[in-house]
Short mmCIF file of C-alpha atoms and ligand atoms in Angstrom, two decimals:
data_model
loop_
_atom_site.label_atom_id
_atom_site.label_comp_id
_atom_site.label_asym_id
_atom_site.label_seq_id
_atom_site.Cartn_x
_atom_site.Cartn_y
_atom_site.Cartn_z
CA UNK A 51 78.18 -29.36 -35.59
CA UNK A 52 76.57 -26.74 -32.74
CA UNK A 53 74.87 -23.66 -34.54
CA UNK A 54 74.40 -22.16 -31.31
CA UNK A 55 76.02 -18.93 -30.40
CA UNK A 56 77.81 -19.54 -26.83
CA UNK A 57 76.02 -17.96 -23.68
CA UNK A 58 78.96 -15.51 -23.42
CA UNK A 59 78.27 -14.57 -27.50
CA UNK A 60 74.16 -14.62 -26.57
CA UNK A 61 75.16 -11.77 -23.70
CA UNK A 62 77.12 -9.60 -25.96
CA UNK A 63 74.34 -10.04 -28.62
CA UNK A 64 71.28 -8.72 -25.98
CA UNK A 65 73.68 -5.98 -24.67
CA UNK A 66 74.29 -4.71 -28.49
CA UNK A 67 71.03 -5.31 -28.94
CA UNK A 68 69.51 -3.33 -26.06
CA UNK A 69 71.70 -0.64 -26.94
CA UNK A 70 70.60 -0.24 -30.38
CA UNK A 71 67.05 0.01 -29.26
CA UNK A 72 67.66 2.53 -27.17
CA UNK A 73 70.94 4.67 -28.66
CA UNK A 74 70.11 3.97 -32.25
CA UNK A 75 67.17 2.69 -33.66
CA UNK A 76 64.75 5.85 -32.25
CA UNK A 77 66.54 8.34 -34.48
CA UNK A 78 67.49 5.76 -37.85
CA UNK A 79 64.59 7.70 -39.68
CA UNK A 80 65.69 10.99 -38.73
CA UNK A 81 69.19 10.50 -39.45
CA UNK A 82 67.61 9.18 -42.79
CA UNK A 83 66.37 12.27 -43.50
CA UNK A 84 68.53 14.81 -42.16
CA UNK A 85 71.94 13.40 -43.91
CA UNK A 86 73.45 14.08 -40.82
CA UNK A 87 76.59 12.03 -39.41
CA UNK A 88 75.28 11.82 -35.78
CA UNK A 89 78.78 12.14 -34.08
CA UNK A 90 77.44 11.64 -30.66
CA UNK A 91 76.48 7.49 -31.48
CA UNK A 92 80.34 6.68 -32.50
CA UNK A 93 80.86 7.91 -29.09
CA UNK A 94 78.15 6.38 -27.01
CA UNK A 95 79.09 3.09 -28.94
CA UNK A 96 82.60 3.31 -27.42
CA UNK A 97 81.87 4.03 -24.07
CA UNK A 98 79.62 0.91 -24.69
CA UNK A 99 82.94 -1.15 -25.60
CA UNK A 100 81.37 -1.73 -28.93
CA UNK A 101 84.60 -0.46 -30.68
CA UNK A 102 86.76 -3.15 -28.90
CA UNK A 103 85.35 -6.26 -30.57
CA UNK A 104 88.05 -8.19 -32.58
CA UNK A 105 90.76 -6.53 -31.85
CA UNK A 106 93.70 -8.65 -30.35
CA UNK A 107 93.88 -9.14 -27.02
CA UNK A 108 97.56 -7.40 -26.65
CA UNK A 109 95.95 -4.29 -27.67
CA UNK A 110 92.98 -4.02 -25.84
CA UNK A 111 90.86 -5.67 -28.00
CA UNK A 112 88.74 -8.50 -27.00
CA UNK A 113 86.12 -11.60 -29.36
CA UNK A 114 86.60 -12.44 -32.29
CA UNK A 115 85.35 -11.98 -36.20
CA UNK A 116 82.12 -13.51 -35.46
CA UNK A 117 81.97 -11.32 -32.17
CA UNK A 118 82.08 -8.25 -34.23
CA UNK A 119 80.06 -10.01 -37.07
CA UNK A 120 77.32 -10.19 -33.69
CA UNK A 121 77.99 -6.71 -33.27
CA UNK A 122 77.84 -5.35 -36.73
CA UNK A 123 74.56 -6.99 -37.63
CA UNK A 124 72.45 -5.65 -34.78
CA UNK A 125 74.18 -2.20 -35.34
CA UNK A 126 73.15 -2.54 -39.35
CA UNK A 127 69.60 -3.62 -38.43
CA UNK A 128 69.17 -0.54 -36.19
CA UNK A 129 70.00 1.89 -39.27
CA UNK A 130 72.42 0.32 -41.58
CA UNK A 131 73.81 3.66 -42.09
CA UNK A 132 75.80 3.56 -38.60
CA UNK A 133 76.42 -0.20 -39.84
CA UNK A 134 78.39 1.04 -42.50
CA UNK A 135 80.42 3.60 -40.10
CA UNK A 136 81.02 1.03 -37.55
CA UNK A 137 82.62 -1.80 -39.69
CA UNK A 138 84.74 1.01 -41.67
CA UNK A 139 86.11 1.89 -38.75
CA UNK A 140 86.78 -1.72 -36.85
CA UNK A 141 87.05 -3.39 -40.07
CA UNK A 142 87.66 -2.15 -43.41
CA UNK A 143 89.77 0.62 -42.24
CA UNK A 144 92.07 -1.20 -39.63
CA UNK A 145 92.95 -4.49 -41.40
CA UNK A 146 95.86 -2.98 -43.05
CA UNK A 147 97.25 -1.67 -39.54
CA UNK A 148 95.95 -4.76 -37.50
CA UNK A 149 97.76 -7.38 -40.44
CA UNK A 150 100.42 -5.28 -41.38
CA UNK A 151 101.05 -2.49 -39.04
CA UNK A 152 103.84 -2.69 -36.58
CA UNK A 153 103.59 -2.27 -33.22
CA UNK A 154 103.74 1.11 -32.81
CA UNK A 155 101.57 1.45 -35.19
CA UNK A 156 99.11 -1.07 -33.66
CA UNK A 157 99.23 0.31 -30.15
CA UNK A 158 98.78 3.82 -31.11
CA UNK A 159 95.86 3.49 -33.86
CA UNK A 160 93.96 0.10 -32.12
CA UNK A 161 93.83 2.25 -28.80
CA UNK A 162 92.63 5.16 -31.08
CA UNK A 163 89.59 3.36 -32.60
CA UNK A 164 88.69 1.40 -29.47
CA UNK A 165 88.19 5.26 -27.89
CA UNK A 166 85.96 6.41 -30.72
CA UNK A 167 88.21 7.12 -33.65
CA UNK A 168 86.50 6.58 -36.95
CA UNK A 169 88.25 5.54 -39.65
CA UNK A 170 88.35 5.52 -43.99
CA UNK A 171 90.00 3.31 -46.29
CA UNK A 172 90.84 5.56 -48.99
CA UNK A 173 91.44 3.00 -52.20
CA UNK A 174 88.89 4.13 -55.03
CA UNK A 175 90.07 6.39 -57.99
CA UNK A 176 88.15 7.78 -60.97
CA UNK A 177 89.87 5.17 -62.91
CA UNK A 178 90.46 2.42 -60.79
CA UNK A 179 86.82 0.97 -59.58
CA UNK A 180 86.75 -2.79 -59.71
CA UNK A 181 90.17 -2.62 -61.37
CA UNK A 182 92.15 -1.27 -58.36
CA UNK A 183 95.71 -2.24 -59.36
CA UNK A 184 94.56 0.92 -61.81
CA UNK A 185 94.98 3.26 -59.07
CA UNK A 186 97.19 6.49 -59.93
CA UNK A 187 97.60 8.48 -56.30
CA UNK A 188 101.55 9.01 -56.64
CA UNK A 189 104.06 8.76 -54.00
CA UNK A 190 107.66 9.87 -53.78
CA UNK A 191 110.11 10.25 -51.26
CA UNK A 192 112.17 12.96 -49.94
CA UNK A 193 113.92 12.37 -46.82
CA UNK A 194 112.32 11.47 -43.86
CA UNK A 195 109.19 11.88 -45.89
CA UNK A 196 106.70 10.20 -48.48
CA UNK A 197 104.52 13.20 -50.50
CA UNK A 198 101.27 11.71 -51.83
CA UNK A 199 99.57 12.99 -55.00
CA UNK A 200 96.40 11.96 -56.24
CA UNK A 201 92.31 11.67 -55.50
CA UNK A 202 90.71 8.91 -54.39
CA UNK A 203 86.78 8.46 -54.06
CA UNK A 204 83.42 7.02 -52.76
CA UNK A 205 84.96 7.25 -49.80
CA UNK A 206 82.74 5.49 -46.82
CA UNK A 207 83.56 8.10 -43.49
CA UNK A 208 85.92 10.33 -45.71
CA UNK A 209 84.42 13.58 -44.45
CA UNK A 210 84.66 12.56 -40.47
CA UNK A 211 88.17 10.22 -40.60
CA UNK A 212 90.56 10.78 -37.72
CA UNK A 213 92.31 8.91 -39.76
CA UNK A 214 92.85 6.94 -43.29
CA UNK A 215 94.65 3.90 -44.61
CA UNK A 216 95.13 4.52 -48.07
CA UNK A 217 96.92 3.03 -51.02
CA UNK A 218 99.54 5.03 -53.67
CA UNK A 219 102.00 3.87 -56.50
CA UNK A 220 105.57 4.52 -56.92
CA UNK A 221 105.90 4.13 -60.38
CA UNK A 222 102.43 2.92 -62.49
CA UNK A 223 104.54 1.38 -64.92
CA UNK A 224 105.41 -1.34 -62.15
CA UNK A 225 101.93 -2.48 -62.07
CA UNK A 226 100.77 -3.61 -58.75
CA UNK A 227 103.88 -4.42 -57.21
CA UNK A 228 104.37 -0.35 -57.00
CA UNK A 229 101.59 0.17 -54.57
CA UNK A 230 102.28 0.47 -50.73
CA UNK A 231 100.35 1.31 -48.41
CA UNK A 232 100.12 4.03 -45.84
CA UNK A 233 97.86 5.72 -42.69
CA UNK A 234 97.43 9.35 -42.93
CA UNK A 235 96.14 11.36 -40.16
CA UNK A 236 93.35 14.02 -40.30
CA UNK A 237 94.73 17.70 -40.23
CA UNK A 238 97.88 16.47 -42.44
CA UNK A 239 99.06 19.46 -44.34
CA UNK A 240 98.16 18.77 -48.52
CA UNK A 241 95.47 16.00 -46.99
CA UNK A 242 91.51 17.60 -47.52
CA UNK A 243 88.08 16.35 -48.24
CA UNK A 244 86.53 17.33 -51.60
CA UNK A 245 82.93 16.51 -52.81
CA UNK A 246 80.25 14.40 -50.55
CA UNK A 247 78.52 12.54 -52.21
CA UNK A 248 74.61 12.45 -52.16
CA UNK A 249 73.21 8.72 -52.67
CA UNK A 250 70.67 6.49 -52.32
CA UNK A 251 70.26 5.04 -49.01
CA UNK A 252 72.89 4.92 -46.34
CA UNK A 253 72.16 8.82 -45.34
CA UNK A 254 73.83 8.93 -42.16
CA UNK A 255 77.04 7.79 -42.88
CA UNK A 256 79.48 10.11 -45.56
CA UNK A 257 81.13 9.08 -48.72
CA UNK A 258 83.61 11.91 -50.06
CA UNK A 259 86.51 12.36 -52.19
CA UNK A 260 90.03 12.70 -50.72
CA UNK A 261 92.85 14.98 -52.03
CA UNK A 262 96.02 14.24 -51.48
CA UNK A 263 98.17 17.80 -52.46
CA UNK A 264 102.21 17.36 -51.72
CA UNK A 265 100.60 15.65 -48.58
CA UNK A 266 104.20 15.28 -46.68
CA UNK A 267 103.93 12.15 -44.14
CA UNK A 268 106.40 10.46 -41.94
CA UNK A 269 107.96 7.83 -43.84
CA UNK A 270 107.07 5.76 -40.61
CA UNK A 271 103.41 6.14 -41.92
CA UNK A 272 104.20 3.04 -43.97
CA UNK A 273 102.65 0.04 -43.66
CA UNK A 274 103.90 -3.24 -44.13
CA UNK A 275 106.83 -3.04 -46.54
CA UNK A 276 106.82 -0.88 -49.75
CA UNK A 277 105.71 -2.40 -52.77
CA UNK A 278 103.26 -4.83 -50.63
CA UNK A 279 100.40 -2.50 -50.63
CA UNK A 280 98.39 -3.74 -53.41
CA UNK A 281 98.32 -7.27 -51.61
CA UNK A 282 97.43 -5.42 -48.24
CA UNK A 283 94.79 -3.80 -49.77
CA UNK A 284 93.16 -7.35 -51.00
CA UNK A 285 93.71 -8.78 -47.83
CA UNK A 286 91.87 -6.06 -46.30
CA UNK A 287 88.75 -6.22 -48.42
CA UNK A 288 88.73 -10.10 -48.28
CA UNK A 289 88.47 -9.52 -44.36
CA UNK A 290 85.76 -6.92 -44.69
CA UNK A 291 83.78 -8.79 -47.30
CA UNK A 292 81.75 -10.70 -44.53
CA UNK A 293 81.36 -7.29 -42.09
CA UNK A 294 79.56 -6.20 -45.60
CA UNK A 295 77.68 -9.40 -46.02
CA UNK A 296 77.02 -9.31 -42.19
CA UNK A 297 75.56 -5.84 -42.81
CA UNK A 298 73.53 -7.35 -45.31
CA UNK A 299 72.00 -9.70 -43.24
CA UNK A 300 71.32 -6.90 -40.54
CA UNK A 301 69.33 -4.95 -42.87
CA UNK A 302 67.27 -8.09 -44.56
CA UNK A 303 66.74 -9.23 -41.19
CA UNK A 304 65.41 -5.90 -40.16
CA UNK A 305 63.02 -5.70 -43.36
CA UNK A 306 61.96 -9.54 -42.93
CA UNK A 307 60.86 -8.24 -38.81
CA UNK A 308 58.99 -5.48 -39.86
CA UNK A 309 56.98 -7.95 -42.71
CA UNK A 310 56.18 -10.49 -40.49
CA UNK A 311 54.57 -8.30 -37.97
CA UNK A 312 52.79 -6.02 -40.75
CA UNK A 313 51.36 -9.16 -42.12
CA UNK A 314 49.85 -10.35 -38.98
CA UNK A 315 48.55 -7.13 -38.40
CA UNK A 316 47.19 -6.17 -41.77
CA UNK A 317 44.00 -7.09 -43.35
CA UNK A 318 42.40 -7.22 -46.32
CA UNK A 319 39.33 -9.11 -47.79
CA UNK A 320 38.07 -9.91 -43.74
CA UNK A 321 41.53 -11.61 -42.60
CA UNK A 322 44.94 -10.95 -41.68
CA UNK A 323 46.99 -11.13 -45.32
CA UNK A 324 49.27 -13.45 -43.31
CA UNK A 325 46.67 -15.81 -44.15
CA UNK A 326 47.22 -15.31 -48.10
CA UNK A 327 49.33 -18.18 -49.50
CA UNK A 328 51.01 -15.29 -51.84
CA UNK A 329 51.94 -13.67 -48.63
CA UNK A 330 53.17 -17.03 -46.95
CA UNK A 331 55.44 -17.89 -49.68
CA UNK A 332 57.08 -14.35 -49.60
CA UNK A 333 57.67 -14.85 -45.47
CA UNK A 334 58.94 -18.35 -46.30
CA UNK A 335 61.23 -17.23 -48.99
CA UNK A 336 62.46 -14.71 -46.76
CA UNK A 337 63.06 -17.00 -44.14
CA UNK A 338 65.34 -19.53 -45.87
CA UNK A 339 67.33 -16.39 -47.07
CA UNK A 340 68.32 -14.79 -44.11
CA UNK A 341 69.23 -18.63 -42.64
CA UNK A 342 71.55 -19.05 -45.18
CA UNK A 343 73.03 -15.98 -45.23
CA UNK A 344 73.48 -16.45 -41.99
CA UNK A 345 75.07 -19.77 -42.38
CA UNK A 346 77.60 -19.06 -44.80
CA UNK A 347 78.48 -15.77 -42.55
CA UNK A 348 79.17 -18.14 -39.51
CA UNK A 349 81.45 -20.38 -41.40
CA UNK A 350 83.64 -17.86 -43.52
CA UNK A 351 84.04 -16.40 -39.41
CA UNK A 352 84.58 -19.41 -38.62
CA UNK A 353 87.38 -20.32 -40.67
CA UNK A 354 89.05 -16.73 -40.73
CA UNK A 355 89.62 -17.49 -37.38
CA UNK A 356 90.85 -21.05 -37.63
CA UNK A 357 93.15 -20.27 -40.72
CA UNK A 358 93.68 -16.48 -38.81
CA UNK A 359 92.94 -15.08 -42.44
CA UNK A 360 89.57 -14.41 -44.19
CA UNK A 361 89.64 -16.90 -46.66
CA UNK A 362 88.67 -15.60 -50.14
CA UNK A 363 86.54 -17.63 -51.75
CA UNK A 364 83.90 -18.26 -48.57
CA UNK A 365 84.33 -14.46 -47.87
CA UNK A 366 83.06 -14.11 -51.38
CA UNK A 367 80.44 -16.24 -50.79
CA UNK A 368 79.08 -14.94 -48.12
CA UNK A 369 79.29 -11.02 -49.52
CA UNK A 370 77.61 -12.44 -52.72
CA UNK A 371 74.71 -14.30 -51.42
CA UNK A 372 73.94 -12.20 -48.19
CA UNK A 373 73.86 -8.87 -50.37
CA UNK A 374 71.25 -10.57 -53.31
CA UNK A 375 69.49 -12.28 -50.44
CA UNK A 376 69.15 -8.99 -48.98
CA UNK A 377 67.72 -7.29 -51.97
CA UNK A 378 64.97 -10.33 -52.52
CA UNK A 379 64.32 -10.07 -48.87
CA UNK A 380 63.93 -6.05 -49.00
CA UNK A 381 61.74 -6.05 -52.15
CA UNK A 382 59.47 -8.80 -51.00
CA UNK A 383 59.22 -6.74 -47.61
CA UNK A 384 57.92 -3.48 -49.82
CA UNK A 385 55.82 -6.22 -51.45
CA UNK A 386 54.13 -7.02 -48.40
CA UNK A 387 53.36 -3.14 -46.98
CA UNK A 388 52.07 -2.67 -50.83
CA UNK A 389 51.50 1.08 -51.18
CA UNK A 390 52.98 1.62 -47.40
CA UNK A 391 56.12 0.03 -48.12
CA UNK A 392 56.18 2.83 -51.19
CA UNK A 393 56.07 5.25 -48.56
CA UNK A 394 58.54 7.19 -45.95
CA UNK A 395 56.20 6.84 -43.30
CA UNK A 396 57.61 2.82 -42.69
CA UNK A 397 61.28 1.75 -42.39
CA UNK A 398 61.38 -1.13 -45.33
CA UNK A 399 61.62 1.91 -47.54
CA UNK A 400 64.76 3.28 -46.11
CA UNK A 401 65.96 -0.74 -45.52
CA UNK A 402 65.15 -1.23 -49.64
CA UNK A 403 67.61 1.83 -50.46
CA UNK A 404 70.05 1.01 -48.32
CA UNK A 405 70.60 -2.73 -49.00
CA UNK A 406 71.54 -1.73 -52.70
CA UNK A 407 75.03 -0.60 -52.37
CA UNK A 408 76.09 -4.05 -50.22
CA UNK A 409 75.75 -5.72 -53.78
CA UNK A 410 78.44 -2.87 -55.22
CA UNK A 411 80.44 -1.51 -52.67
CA UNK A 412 83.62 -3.83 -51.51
CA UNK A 413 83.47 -6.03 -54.77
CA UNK A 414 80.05 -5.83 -57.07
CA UNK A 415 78.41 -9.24 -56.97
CA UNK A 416 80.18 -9.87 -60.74
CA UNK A 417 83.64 -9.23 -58.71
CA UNK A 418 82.50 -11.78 -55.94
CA UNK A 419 81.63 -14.72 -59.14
CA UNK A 420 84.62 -13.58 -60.73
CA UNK A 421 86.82 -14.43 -57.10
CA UNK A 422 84.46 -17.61 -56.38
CA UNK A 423 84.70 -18.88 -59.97
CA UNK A 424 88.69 -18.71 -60.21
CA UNK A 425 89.11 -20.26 -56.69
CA UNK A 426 87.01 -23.32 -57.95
CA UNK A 427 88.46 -23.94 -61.40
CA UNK A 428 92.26 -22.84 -60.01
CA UNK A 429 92.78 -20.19 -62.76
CA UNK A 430 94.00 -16.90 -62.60
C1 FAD B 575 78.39 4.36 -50.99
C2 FAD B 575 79.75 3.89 -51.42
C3 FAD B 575 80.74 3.68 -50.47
C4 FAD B 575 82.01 3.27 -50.85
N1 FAD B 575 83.00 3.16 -49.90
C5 FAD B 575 84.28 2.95 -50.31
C6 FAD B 575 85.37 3.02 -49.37
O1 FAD B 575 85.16 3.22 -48.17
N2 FAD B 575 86.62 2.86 -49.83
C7 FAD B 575 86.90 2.63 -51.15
O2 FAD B 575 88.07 2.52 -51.48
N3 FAD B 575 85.89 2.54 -52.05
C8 FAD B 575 84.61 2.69 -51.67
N4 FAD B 575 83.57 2.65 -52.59
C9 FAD B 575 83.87 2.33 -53.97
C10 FAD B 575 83.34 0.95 -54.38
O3 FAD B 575 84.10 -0.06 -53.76
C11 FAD B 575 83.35 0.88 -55.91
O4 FAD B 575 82.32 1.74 -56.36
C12 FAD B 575 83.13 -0.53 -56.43
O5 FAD B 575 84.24 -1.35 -56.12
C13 FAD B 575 82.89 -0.58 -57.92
O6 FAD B 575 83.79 0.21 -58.61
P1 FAD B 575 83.23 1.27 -59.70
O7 FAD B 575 82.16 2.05 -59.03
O8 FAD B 575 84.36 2.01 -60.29
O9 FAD B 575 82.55 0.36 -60.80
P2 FAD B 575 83.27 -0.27 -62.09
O10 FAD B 575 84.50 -1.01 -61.68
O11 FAD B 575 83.39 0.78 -63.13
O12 FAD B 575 82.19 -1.33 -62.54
C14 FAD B 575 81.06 -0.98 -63.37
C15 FAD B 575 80.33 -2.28 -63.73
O13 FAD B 575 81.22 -3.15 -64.47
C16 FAD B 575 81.32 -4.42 -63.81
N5 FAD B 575 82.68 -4.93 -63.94
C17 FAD B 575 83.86 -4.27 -63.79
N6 FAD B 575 84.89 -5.09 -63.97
C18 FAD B 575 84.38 -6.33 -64.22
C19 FAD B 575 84.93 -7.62 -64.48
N7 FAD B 575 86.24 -7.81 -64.54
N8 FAD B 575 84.08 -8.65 -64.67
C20 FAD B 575 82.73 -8.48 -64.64
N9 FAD B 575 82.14 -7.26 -64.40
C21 FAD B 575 82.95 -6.23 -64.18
C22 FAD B 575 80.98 -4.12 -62.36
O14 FAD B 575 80.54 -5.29 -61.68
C23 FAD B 575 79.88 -3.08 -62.51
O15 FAD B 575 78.66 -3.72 -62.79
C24 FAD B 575 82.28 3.04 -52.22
C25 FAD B 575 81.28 3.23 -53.18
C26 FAD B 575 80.04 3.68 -52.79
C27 FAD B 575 79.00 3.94 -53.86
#
């Protein structure tokens, strides 16, 4: 077994890297506090060929899942906020059109994306959380056309989209083999953003509710076949588990960085506190952590690209323990700056808040036991 990244994979990860530093991680604290979707980065990060990772070949695309996994954690430990935009929009957002699309489809929204589209994946209702076979965003058609009804939302890039995958049911009473799946485009007639949200952490990056009104789309806005959508919409979020895990592991690796140096550098009672066994134990906790975050990251890439699926139960995994890891890793890190760490005027603040919604969004951690626990004992 090599745990080494490839010298070709170590490039890609110094040129992300060297962008972040200078595109991204300057203005993370700003962006922080202004709430502002900086429009400008999406771009930059394009003309950087950031937004061409994973994509298939045919398309444009070039690497693979741990390529953008490379990608994605660098972007998330810069300002997770951008994280979350970035793997929407690569990830989250395009697995139903990159699995399921066809090829029209694929070559007109992969070469969209891959020149700085950003993206939503509009699944969410009021009633249908965890439970998203629940979902009640109607559909009908007439003619040439399918007319969506319905709200979805919490949704991550809602307000900025050029374009959403999104999920509706024919009939509720057929459960979840009524749902299909479909891309609308921004500026659809009946298609609008309602409320932004204000949260915790994640400030750069929007989360808004979507209205579908009589929204009228081409019934070649399908995708996949009708009635499938409820399966595309799983396969999707299996996928995007490990970008969220990977985001995870972005932001606890940031928060471990910025510990590590603060507790060289500060001292109390005539010596660095990096000399304090409490302190040690913290750093060493946080150290095995992040490793095997990391480590069950590489091999749930790993195998969704030798099985050319994500494969449930390691995806699960990964989400799971890199989002909890995260959290230990960010509190012990606001630990270690004691009153600082309390404070706006250091980052492991801003890294604390924003780690909290990797254990919800995409699955809470009870949904990942829940998928991890029936995969072992083969129930349903
Ligand atoms: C910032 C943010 C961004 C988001 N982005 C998106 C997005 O881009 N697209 C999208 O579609 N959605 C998005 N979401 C929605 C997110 O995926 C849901 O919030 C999440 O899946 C949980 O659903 P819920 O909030 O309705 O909680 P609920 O399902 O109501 O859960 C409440 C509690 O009950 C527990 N629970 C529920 N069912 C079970 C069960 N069977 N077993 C054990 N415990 C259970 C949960 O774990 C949780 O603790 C986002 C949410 C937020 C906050």
């Amino acid at each position: 077994m090599d745990f080494e990244l490839t010298e070709e994979q170590k490039m890609f990860q110094t040129m992300v890297r060297d962008f972040c530093v200078g595109e991204i991680e300057p203005y993370a604290a700003e962006w922080d506090e202004t709430e502002k979707f900086p429009h400008n980065v999406v771009k930059k990060m394009a003309d950087a060929g950031l937004h061409s990772v994973h994509f298939p070949e045919e398309y444009g695309g070039n690497g693979d899942e741990l390529t953008f996994a490379i990608a994605t954690e660098e972007i998330s430990r810069a300002c997770a906020g951008i994280g979350v935009v970035y793997l929407v929009s690569l990830g989250l957002g395009m697995y139903p059109i990159v699995m399921h699309g066809n090829e029209q489809q694929k070559r007109h929204y992969i070469s969209r994306v891959i020149n700085g589209a950003i993206v939503a994946f509009a699944l969410t209702e009021a009633m249908a959380g965890s439970d998203v076979a629940a979902l009640e965003t109607k559909y009908v058609r007439e003619g040439d056309y399918y007319v969506l009804n319905g709200q979805k939302i919490f949704i991550s890039n809602g307000a900025e989209a050029d374009f959403v995958t999104t999920f509706a049911t024919k009939d509720k009473s057929l459960g979840y083999r009524g749902i299909s799946a479909f891309v609308v485009d921004k500026g659809t007639k009946g298609f609008s953003v309602g409320k932004i949200e204000r949260k915790m952490g994640l400030h750069p990056a929007s989360v808004a509710e979507l209205i579908f009104d009589d929204c009228r789309i081409p019934v070649a806005n399908m995708l996949g076949e009708e009635g499938r959508g409820f399966r595309i919409a799983l396969e999707g979020i299996d996928a995007s588990r490990v970008s969220i895990a990977v985001q995870a592991l972005g932001i606890a690796q940031a928060a471990y960085d910025a510990a590590v140096a603060y507790a060289k550098e500060r001292r109390q009672f005539g010596a660095e506190i990096a000399r304090l066994q409490a302190i040690q134990w913290m750093i060493a906790d946080m150290a095995t952590d992040i490793d095997a975050a990391r480590l069950l990251i590489y091999k749930a890439a790993w195998l969704t690209k030798k099985e050319g699926h994500a494969p449930p139960k390691e995806a699960a995994m990964a989400k799971l323990f890199a989002s909890e890891a995260a959290h230990r890793v960010c509190h012990k890190a606001v630990q270690i700056f004691g009153g600082y760490g309390y404070t706006r005027d250091f980052a492991v603040e801003r890294y604390y808040r924003d780690q909290r919604i990797t254990e919800i969004y995409e699955g809470t951690s009870e949904m990942q036991r829940w998928t991890i626990a029936r995969q072992v004992l083969g129930v349903k």
